[in-house]
Short mmCIF file of C-alpha atoms in Angstrom, two decimals:
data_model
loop_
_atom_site.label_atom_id
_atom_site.label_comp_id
_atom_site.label_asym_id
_atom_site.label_seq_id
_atom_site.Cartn_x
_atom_site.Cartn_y
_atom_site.Cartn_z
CA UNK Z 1 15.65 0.19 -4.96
CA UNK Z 2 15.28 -3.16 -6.35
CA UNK Z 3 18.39 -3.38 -7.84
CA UNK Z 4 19.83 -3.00 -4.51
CA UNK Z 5 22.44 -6.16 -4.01
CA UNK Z 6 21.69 -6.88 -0.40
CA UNK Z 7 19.57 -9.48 1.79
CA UNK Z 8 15.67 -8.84 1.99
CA UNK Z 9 15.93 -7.57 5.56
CA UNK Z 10 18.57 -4.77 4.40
CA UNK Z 11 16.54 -3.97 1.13
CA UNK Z 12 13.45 -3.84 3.19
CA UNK Z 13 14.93 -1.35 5.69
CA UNK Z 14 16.23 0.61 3.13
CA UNK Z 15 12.95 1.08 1.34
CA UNK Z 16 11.64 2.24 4.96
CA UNK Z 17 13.89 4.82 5.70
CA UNK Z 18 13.62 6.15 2.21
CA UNK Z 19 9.65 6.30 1.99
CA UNK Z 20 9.78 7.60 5.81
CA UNK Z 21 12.47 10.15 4.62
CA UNK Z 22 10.55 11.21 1.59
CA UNK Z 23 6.89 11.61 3.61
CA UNK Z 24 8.99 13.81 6.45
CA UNK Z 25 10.31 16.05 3.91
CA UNK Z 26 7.42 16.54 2.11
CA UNK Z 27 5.19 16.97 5.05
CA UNK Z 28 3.02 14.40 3.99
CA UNK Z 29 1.44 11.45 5.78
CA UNK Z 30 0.04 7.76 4.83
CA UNK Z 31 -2.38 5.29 6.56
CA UNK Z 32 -4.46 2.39 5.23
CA UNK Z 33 -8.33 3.11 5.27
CA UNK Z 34 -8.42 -0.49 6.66
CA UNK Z 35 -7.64 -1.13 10.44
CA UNK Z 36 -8.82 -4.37 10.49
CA UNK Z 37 -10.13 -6.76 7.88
CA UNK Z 38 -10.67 -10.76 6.71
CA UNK Z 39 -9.35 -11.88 3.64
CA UNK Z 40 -11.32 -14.24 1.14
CA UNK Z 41 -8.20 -17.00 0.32
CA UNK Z 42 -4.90 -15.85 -0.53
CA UNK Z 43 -5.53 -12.90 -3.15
CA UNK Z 44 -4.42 -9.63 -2.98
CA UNK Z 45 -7.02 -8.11 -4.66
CA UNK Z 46 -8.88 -5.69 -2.60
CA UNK Z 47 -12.51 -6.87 -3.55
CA UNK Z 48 -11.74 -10.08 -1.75
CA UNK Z 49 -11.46 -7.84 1.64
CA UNK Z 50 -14.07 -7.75 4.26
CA UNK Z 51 -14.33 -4.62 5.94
CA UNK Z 52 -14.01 -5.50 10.14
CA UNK Z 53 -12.70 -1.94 11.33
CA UNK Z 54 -11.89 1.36 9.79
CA UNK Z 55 -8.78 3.58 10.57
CA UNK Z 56 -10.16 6.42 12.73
CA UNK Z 57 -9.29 9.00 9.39
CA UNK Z 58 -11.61 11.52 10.82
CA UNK Z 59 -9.77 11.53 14.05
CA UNK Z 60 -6.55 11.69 12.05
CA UNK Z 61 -7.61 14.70 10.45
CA UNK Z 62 -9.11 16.27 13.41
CA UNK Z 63 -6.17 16.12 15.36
CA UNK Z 64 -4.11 17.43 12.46
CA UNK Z 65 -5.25 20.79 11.12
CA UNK Z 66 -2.37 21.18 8.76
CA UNK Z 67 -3.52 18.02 6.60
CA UNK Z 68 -5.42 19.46 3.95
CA UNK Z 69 -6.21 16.25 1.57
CA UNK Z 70 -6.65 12.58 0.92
CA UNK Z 71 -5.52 10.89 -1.69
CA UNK Z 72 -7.06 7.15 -2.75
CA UNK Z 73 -5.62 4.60 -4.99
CA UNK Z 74 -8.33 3.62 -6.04
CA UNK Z 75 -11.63 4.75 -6.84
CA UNK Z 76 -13.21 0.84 -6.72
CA UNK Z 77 -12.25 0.16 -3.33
CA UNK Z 78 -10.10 2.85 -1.41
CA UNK Z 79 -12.48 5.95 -2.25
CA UNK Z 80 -15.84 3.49 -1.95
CA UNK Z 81 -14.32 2.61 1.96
CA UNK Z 82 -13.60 6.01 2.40
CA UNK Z 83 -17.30 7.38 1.73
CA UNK Z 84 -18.61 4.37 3.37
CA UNK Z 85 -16.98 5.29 6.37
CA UNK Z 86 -17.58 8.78 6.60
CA UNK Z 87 -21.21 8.19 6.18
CA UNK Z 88 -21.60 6.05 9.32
CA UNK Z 89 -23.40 7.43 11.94
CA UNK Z 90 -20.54 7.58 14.60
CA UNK Z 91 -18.81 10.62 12.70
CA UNK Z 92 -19.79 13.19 15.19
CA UNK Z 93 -16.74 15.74 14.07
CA UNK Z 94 -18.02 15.93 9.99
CA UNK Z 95 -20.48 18.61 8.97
CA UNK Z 96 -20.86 17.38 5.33
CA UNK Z 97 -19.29 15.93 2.28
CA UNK Z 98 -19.34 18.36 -1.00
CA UNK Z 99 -18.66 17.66 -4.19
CA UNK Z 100 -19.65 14.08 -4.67
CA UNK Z 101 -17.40 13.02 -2.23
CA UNK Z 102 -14.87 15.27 -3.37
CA UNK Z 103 -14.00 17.14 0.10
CA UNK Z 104 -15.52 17.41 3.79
CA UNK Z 105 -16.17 19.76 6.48
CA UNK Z 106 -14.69 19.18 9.99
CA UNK Z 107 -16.56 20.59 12.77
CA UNK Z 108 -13.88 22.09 14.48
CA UNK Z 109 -13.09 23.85 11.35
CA UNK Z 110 -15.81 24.76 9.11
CA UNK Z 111 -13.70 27.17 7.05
CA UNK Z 112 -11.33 23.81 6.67
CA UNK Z 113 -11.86 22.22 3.60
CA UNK Z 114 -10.67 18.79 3.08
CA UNK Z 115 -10.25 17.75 -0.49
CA UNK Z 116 -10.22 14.20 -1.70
CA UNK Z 117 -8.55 12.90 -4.44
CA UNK Z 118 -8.61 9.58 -6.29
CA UNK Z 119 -5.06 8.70 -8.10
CA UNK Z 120 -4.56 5.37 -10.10
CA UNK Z 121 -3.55 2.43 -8.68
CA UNK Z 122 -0.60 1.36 -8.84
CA UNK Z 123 -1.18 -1.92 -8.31
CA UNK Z 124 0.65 -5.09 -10.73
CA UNK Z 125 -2.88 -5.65 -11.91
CA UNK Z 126 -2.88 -2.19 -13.31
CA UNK Z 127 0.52 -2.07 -14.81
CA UNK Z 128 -0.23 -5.31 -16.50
CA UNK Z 129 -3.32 -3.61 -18.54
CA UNK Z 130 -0.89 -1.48 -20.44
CA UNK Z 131 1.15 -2.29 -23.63
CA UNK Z 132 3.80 0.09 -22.71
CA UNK Z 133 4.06 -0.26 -18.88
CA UNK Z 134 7.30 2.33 -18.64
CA UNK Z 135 4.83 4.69 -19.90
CA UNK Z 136 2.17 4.30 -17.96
CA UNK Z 137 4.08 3.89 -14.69
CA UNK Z 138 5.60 7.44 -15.65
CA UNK Z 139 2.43 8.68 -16.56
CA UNK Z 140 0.87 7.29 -12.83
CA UNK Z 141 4.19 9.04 -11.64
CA UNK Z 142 3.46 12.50 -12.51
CA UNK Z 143 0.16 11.88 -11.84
CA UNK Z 144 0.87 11.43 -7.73
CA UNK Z 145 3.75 14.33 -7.88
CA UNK Z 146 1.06 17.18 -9.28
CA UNK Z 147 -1.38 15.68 -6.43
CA UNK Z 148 0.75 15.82 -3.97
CA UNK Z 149 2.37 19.12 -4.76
CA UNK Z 150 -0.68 21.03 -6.02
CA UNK Z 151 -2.51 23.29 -3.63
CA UNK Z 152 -6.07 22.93 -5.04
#
C-alpha cells in the first residue's frame, strides 16, 4: 500500500477500505483501549500517555457474545491498561480474571471464556531493534495470522 502512486487523501482511503474489508471478512473487530488521554510533548511513545478515559471494552464484549478474544500489542502498555481497567471497581458485568490475566468471565456468560492475548508490537521502535527487519516483520506477521485464526 505504500507504493501506491496517489495523493495522501486517496492512499489514506485506500488503506481504510482495505483494513475495514479485511476485519469484515474475517469477522474480527479493533478498538483502542484508550478513549481519552493527554500526551506528554510530541512523542508517540505510549509511556508518555496519561490515562483520562478507558474504552468501555467490557461493554464491547458484553454486547457481543460472538467475540471470543483480545489481542494487545503490547504487553508494556496495551495489556498493563487492559488489566488496569478491568480491575476498577465499576466493572459490574466481570466475574474474574484467570490465568494471570490471561482470560475473563462475563457475567452474563459464565461458560464464556474470554482469552487475552499479547502479540508484539509492531511499532517503528520495534522494527528498528532488529538487524534483519524483513525478518522480523514476517516473523510478527505470522505471529498475528495464528492469533487471529487459532481457536484456543
Amino acid at each position: 500500500m505504500r507504493s501506491l502512486e496517489e495523493d495522501r487523501k486517496i492512499k489514506t482511503a485506500y488503506q481504510v477500505d482495505f483494513l475495514q474489508s479485511f476485519l469484515a471478512r474475517n469477522q474480527l473487530g479493533m478498538a483502542d483501549i484508550l478513549l481519552k488521554f493527554s500526551r506528554k510533548g510530541t512523542s508517540a511513545e505510549d509511556y508518555k500517555l496519561t490515562v483520562l478515559e478507558y474504552q468501555d471494552i467490557l461493554g464491547i464484549l458484553y454486547n457481543n457474545s460472538s467475540l471470543t478474544k483480545i489481542l494487545c500489542t503490547s504487553k508494556n502498555r496495551v495489556h498493563y491498561w487492559l488489566m488496569d481497567y478491568l480491575k476498577q471497581q465499576k466493572h459490574y458485568n466481570l466475574i474474574e480474571i484467570r490465568d494471570n490475566g490471561n482470560s475473563l468471565i462475563l457475567k452474563n456468560n459464565p461458560h464464556r471464556e474470554i482469552k487475552i492475548g499479547i502479540l508484539p508490537s509492531p511499532s517503528a521502535r520495534s522494527v528498528m531493534r532488529y538487524a534483519n527487519k524483513t525478518e522480523f516483520l514476517q516473523q510478527v506477521s505470522q505471529i498475528y495470522k495464528q492469533a487471529i485464526t487459532n481457536d484456543e
